[in-house]
PDB file of C-alpha atoms and ligand atoms in Angstrom:
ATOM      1  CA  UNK A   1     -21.105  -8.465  27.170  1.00 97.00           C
ATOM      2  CA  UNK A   2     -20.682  -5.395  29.289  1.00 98.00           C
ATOM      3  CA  UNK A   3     -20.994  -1.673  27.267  1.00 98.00           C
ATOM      4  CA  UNK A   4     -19.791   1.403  29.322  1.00 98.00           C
ATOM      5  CA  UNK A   5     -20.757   4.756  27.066  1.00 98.00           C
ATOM      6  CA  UNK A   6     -19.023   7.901  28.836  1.00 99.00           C
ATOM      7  CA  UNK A   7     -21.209  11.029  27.079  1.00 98.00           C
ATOM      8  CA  UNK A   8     -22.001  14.741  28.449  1.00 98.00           C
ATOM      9  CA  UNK A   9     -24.885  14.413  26.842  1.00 98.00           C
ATOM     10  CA  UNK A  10     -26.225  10.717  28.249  1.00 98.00           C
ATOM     11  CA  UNK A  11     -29.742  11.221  27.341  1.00 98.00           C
ATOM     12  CA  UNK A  12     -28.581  10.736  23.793  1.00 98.00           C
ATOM     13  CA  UNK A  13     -28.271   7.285  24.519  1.00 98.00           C
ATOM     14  CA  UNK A  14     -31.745   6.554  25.900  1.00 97.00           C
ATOM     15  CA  UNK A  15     -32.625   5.103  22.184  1.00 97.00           C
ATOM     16  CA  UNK A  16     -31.335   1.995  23.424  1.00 96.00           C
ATOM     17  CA  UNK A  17     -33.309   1.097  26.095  1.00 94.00           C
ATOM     18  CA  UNK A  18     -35.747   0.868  23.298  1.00 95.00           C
ATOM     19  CA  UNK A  19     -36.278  -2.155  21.021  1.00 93.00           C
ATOM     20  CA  UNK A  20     -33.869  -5.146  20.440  1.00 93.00           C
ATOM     21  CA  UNK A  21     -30.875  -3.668  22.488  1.00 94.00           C
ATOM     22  CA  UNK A  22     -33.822  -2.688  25.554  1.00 95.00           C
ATOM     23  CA  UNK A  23     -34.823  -6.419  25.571  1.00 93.00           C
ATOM     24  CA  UNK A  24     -31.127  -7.509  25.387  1.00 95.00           C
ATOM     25  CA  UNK A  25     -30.271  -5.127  28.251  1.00 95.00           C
ATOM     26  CA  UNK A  26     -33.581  -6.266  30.331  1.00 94.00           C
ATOM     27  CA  UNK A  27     -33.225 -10.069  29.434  1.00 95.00           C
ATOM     28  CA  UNK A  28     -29.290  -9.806  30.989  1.00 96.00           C
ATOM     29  CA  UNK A  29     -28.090 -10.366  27.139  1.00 96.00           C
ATOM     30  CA  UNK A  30     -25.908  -7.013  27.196  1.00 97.00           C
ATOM     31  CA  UNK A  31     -24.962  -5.302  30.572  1.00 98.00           C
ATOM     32  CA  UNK A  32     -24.859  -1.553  29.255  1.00 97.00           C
ATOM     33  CA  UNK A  33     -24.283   1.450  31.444  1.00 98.00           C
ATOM     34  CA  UNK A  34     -24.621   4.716  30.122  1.00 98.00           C
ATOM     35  CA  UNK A  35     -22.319   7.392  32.344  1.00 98.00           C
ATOM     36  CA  UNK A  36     -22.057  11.297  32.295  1.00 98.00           C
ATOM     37  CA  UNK A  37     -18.584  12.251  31.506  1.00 99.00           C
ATOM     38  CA  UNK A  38     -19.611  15.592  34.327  1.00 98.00           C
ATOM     39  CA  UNK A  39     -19.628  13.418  37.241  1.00 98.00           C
ATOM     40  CA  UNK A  40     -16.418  13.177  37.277  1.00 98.00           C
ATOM     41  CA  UNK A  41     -15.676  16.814  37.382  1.00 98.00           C
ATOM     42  CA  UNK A  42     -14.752  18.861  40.520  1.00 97.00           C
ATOM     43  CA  UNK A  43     -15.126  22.131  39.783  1.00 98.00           C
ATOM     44  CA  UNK A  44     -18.350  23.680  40.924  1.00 98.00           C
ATOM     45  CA  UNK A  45     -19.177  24.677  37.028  1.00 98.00           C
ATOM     46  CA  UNK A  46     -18.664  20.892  36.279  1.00 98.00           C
ATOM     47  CA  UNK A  47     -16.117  21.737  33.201  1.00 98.00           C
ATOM     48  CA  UNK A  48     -15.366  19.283  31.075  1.00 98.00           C
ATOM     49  CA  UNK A  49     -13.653  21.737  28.070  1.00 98.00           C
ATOM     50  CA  UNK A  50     -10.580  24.140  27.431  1.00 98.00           C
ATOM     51  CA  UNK A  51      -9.220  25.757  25.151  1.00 98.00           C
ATOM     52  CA  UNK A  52      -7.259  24.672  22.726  1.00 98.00           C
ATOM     53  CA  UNK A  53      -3.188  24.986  22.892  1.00 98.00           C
ATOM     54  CA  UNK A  54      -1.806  25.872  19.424  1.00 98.00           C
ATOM     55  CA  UNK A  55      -5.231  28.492  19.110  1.00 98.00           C
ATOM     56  CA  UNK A  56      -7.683  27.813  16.634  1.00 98.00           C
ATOM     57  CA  UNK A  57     -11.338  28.040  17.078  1.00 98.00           C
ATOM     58  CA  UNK A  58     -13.696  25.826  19.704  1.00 98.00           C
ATOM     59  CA  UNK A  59     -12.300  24.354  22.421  1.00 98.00           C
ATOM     60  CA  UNK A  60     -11.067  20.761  23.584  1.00 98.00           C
ATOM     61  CA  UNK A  61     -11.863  18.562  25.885  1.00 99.00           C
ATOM     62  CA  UNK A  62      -9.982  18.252  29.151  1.00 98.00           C
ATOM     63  CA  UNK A  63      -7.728  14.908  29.548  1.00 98.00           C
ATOM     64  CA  UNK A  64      -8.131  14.780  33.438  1.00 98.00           C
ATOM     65  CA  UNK A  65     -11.352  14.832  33.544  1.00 98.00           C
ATOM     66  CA  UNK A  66     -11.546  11.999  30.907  1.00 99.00           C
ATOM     67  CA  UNK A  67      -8.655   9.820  32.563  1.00 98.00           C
ATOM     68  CA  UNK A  68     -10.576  10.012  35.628  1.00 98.00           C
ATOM     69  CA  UNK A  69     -13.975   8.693  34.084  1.00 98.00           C
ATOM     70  CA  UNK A  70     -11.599   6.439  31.968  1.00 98.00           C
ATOM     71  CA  UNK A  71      -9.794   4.781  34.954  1.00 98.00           C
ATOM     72  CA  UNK A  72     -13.097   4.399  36.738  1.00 98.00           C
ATOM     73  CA  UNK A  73     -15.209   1.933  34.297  1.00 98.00           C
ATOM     74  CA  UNK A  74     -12.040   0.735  31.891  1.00 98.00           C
ATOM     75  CA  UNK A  75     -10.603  -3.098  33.406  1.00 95.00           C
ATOM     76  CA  UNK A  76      -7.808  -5.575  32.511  1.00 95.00           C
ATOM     77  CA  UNK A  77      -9.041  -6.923  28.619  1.00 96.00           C
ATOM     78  CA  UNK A  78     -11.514  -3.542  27.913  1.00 98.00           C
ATOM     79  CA  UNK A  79     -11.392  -2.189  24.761  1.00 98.00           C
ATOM     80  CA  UNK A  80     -11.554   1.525  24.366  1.00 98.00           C
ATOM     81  CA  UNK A  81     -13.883   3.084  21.512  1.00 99.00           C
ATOM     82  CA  UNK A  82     -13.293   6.543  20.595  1.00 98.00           C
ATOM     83  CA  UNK A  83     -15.857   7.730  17.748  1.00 98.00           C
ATOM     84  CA  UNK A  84     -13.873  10.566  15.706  1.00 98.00           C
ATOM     85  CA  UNK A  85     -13.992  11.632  11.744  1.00 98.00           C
ATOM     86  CA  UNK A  86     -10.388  10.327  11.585  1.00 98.00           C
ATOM     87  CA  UNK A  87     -10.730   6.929  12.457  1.00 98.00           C
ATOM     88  CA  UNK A  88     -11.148   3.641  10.688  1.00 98.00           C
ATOM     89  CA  UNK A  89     -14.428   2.983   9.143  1.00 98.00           C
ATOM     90  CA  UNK A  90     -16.956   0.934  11.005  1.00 98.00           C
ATOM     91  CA  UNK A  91     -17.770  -1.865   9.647  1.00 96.00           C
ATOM     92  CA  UNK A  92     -19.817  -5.495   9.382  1.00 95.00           C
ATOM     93  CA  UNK A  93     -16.917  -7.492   9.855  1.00 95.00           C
ATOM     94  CA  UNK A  94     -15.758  -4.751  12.884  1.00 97.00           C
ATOM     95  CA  UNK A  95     -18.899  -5.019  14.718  1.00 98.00           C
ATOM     96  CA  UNK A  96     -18.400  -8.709  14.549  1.00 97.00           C
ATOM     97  CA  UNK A  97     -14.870  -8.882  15.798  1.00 98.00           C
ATOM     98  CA  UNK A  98     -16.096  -6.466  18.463  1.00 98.00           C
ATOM     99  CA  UNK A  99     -19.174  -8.495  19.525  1.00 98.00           C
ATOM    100  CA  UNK A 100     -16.713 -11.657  20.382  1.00 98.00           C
ATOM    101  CA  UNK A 101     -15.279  -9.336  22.973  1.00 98.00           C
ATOM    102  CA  UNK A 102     -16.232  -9.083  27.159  1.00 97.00           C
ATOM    103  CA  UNK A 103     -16.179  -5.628  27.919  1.00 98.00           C
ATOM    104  CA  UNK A 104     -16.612  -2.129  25.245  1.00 98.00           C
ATOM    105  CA  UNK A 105     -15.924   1.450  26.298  1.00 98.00           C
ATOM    106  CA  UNK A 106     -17.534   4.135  24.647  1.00 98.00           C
ATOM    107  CA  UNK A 107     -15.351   7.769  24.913  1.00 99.00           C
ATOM    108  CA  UNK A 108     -17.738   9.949  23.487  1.00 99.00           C
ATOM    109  CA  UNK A 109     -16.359  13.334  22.460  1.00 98.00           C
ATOM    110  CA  UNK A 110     -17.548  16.579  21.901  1.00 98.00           C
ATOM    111  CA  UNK A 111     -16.819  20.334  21.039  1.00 98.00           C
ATOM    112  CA  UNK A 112     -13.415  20.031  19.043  1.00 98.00           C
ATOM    113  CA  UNK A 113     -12.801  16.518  19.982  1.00 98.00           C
ATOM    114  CA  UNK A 114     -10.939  14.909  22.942  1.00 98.00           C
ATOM    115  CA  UNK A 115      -7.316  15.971  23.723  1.00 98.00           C
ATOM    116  CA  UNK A 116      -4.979  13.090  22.284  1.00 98.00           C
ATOM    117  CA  UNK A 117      -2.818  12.184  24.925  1.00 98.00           C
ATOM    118  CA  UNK A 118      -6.000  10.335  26.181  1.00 98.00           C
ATOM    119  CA  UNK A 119      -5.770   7.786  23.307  1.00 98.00           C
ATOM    120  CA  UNK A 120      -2.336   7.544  23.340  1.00 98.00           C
ATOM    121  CA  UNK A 121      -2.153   7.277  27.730  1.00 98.00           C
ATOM    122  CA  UNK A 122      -4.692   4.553  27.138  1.00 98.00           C
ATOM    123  CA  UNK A 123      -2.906   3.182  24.521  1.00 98.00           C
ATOM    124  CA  UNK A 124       0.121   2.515  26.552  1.00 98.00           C
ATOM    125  CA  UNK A 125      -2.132   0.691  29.510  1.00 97.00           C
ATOM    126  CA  UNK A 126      -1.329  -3.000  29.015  1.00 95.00           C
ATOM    127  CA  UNK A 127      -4.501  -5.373  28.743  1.00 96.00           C
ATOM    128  CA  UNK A 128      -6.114  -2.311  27.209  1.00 98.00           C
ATOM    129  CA  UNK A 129      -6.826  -1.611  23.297  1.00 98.00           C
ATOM    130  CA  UNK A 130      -8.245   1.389  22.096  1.00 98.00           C
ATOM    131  CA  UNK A 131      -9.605   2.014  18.807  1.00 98.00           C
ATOM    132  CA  UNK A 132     -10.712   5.283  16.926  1.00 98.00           C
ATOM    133  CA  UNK A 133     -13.778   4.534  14.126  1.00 98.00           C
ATOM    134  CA  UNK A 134     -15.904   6.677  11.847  1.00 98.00           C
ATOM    135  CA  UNK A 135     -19.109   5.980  10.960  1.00 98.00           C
ATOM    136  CA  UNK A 136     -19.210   7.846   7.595  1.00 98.00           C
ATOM    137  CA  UNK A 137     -17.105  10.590   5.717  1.00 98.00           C
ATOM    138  CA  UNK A 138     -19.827  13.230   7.103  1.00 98.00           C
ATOM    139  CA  UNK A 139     -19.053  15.313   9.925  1.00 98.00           C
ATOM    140  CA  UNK A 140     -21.318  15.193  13.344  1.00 98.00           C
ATOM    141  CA  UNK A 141     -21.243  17.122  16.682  1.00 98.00           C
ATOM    142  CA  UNK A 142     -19.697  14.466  18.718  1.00 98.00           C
ATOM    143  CA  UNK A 143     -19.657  11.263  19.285  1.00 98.00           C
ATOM    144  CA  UNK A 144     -23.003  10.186  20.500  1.00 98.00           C
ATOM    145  CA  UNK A 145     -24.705   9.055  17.336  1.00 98.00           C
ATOM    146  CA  UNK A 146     -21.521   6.720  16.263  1.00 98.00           C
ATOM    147  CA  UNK A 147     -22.084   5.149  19.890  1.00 98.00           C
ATOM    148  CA  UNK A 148     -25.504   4.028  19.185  1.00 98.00           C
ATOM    149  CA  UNK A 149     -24.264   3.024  15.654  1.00 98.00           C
ATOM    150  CA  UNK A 150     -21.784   0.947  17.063  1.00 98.00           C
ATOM    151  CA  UNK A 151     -24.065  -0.422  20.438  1.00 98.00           C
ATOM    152  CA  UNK A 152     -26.968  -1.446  17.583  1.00 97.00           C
ATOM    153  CA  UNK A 153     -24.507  -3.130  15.214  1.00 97.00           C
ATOM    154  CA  UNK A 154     -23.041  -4.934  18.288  1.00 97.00           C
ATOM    155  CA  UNK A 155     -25.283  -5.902  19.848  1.00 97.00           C
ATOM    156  CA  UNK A 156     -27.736  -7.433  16.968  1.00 96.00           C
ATOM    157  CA  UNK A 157     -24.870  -9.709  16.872  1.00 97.00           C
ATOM    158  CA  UNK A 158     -24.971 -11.186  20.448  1.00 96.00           C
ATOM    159  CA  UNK A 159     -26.755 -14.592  20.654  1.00 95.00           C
ATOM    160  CA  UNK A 160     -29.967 -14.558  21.910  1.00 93.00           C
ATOM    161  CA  UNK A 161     -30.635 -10.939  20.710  1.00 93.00           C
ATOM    162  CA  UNK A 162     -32.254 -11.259  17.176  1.00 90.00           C
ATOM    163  CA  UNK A 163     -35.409 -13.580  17.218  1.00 82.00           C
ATOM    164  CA  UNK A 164     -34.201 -15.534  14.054  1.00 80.00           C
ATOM    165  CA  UNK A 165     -30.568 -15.600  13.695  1.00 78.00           C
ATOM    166  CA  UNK A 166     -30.825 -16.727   9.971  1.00 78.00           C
ATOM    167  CA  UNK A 167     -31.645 -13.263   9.132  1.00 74.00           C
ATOM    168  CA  UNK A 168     -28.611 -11.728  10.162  1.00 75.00           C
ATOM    169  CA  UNK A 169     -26.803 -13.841   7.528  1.00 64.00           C
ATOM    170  CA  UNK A 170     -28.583 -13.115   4.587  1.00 56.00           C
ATOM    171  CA  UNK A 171     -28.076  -9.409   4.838  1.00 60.00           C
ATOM    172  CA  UNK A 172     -26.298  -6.657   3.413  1.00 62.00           C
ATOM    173  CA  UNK A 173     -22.528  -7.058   3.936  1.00 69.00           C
ATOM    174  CA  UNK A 174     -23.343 -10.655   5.306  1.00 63.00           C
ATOM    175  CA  UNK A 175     -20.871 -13.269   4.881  1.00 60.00           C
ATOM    176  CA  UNK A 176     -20.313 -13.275   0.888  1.00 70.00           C
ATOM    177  CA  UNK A 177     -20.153  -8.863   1.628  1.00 86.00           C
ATOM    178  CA  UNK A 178     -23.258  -7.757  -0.947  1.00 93.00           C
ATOM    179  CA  UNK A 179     -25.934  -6.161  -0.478  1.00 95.00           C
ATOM    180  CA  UNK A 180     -29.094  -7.361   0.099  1.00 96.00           C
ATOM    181  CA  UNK A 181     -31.574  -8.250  -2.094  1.00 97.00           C
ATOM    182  CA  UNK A 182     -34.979  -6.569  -2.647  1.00 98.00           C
ATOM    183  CA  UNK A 183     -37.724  -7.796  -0.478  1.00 98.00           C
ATOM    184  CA  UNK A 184     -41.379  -7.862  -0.777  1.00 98.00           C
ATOM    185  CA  UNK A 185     -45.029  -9.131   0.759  1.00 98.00           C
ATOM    186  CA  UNK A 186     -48.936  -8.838   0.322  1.00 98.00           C
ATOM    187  CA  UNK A 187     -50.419  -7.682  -0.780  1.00 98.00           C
ATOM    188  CA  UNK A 188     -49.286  -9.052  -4.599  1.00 98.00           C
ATOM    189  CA  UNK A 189     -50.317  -5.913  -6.977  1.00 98.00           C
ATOM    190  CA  UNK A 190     -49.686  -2.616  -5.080  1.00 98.00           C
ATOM    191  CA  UNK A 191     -50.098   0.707  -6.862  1.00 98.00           C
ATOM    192  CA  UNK A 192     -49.990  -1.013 -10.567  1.00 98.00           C
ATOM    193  CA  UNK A 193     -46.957  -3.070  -9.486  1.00 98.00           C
ATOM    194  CA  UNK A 194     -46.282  -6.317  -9.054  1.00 98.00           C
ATOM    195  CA  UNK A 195     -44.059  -8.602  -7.454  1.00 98.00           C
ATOM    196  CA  UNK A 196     -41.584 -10.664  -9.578  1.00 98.00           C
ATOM    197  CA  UNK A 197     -43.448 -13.876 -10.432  1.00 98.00           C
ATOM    198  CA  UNK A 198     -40.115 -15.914  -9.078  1.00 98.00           C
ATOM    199  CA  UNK A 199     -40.930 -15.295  -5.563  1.00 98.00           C
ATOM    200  CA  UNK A 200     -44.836 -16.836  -6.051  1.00 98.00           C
ATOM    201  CA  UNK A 201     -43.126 -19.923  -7.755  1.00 98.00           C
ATOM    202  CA  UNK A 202     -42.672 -21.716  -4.947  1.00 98.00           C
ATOM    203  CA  UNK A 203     -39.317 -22.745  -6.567  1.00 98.00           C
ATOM    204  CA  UNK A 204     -36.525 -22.226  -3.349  1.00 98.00           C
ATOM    205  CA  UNK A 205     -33.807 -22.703  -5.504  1.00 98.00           C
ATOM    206  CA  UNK A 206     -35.179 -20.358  -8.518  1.00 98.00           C
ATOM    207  CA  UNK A 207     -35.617 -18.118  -5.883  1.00 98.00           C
ATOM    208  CA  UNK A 208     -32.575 -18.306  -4.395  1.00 97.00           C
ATOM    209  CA  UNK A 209     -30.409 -17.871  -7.710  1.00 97.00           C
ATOM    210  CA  UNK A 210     -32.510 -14.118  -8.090  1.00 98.00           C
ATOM    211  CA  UNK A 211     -32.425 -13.369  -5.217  1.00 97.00           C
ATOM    212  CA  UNK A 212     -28.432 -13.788  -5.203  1.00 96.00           C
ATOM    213  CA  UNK A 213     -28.468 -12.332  -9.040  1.00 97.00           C
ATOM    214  CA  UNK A 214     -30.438  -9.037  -7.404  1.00 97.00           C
ATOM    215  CA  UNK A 215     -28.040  -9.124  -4.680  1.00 96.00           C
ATOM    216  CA  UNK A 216     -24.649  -9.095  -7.194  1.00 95.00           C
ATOM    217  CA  UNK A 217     -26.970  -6.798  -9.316  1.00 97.00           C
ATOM    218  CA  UNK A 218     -27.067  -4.101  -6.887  1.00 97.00           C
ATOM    219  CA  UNK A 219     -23.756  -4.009  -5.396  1.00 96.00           C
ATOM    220  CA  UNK A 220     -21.968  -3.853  -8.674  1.00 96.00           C
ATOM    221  CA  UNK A 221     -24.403  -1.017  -9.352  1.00 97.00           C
ATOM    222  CA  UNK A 222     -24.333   0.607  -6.266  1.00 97.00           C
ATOM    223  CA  UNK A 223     -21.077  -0.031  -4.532  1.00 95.00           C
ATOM    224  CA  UNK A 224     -18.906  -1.334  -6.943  1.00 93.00           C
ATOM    225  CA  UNK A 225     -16.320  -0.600  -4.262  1.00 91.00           C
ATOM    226  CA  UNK A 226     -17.109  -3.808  -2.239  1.00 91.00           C
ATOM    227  CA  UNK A 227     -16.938  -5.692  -5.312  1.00 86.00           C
ATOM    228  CA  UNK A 228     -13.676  -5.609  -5.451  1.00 81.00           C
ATOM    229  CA  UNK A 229     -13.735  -7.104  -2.472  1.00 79.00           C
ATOM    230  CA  UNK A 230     -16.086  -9.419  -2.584  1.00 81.00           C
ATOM    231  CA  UNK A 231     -15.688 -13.262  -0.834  1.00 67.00           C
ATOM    232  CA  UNK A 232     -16.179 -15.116  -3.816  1.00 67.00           C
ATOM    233  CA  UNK A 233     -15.339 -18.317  -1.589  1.00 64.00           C
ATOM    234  CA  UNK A 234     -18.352 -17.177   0.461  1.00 63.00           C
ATOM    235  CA  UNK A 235     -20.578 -16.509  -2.897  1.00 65.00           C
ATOM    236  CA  UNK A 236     -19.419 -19.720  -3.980  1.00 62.00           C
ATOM    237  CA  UNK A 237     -20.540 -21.875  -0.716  1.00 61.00           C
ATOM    238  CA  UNK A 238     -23.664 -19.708  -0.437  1.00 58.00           C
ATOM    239  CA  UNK A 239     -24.979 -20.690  -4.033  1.00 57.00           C
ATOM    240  CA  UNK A 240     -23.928 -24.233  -3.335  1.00 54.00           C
ATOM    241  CA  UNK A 241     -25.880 -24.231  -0.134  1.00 55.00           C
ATOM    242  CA  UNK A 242     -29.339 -23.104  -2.163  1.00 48.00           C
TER     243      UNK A 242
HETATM  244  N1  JDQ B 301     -18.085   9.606  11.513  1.00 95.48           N
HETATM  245  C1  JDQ B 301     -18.029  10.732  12.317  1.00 95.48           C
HETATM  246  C2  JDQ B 301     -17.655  10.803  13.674  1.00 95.48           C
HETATM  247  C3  JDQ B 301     -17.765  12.127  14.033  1.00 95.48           C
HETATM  248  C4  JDQ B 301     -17.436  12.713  15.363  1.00 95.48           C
HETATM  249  C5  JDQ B 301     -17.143  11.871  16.451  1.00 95.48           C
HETATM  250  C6  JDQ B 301     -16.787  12.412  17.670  1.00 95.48           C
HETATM  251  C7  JDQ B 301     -16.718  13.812  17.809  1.00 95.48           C
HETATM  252  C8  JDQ B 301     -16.346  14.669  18.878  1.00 95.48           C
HETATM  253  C9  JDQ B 301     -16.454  15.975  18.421  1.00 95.48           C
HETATM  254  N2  JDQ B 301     -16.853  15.944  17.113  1.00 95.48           N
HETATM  255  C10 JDQ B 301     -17.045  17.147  16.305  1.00 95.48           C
HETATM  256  C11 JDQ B 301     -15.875  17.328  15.380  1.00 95.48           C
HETATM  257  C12 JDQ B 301     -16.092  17.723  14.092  1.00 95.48           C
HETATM  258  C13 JDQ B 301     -15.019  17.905  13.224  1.00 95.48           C
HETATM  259  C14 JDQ B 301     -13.727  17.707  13.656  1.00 95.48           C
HETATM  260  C15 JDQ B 301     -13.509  17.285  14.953  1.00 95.48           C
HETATM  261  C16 JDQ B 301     -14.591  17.093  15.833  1.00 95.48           C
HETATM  262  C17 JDQ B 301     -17.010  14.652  16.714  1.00 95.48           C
HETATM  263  C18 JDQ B 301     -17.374  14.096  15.489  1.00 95.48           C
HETATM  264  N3  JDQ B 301     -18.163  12.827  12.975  1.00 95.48           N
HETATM  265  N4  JDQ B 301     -18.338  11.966  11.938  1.00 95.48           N
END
């Protein structure tokens, strides 16, 4: 999978040379390039910003100078990312749609946001989709931080990129969408507390019913929002397969 992130501020991205996503990029796993929005400028003060038509406080950022940048690392079958308080929530199942895919962009905005036709020119490009996310109901300064949301919760998806790729089912918002479960290790008595006895039984399948019973436990008590939605199907084959 190829990542393009288009930033002003590209240093905000050097976070993922670190970790999983650095060995993914240095094993060949995820081809991710990491581009400042400026160079395509061609003004001598490198401006990337105007003001914005309609007044109104801060300013907006220029079209041209993003349809250049866009034209110059989008191809036939990219998908275009724009990270903005108004879009559609990120979520699990997203970032796994989005890690079956060849080729992300990343348009990552600033000051007041990016001027719309940009979306919508990009919109119009055949063999091109572009989608605007959120990665909360909080408000940031741009878009950098939602990028490396999204490149982590990508890429921990690719094969190869997680050491055991059992783990990556039985977590939160895994396949039956709850949370996950507490977890614990040694050493057994910590601070006056124990561990539940269940996990020193030695019982897999005692220990997979609480572990599933803490799991329903705390998404009905913490986000009883996703139980609503929850893949009983799922819960049904996961408890069948313990
Ligand atoms: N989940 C999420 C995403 C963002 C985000 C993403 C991109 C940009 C580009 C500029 N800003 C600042 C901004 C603040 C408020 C209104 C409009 C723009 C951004 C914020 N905030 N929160």
């Amino acid at each position: 999978m190829r990542i393009d992130v288009v930033s002003i501020f590209p240093d905000y991205l050097a976070p993922l040379d670190l970790s999983l996503v650095g060995k993914a990029r240095t094993g060949g796993l995820l081809d991710l390039r990491v581009h400042d929005l400026r160079d395509w400028t061609t003004d001598r003060h490198r401006t990337v910003d105007d003001t914005p038509f309609g007044g109104g406080a801060g300013m907006v950022m220029r079209p041209d100078v993003w349809g250049t940048a866009l034209d110059s690392v989008l191809d036939d079958g990219a998908h275009l990312l724009v990270p903005t308080p108004s879009g559609a929530p990120l979520t699990q199942r997203t970032a796994e749609r989005l890690a079956e895919e060849q080729h992300l962009v990343v348009a990552c905005g600033r000051y007041e946001g990016i001027d719309a036709r940009v979306a919508e020119h990009y919109r119009a490009r055949p063999g091109v989709r572009v989608s605007e996310f959120s990665i909360g109901d909080y408000v940031l300064n741009g878009g950098e931080v939602a990028a490396l949301v999204l490149v982590e919760a990508v890429a921990r998806l690719l094969p190869g990129v997680v050491g055991n790729p059992e783990s990556l089912v039985e977590e939160s918002h895994g396949a039956a969408g709850l949370l996950e479960y507490p977890v614990y290790t040694k050493p057994p008595q910590w601070a006056g507390l124990d561990v539940p006895d269940v996990l020193l039984s030695g019982h897999h399948g005692r220990i997979a019913r609480w572990r599933r019973d803490q799991a329903l436990r705390r998404t009905a008590g913490r986000r009883p929002d996703l139980v609503a939605a929850l893949d009983v199907a799922a819960l049904d084959r996961a408890d069948l397969a313990t």
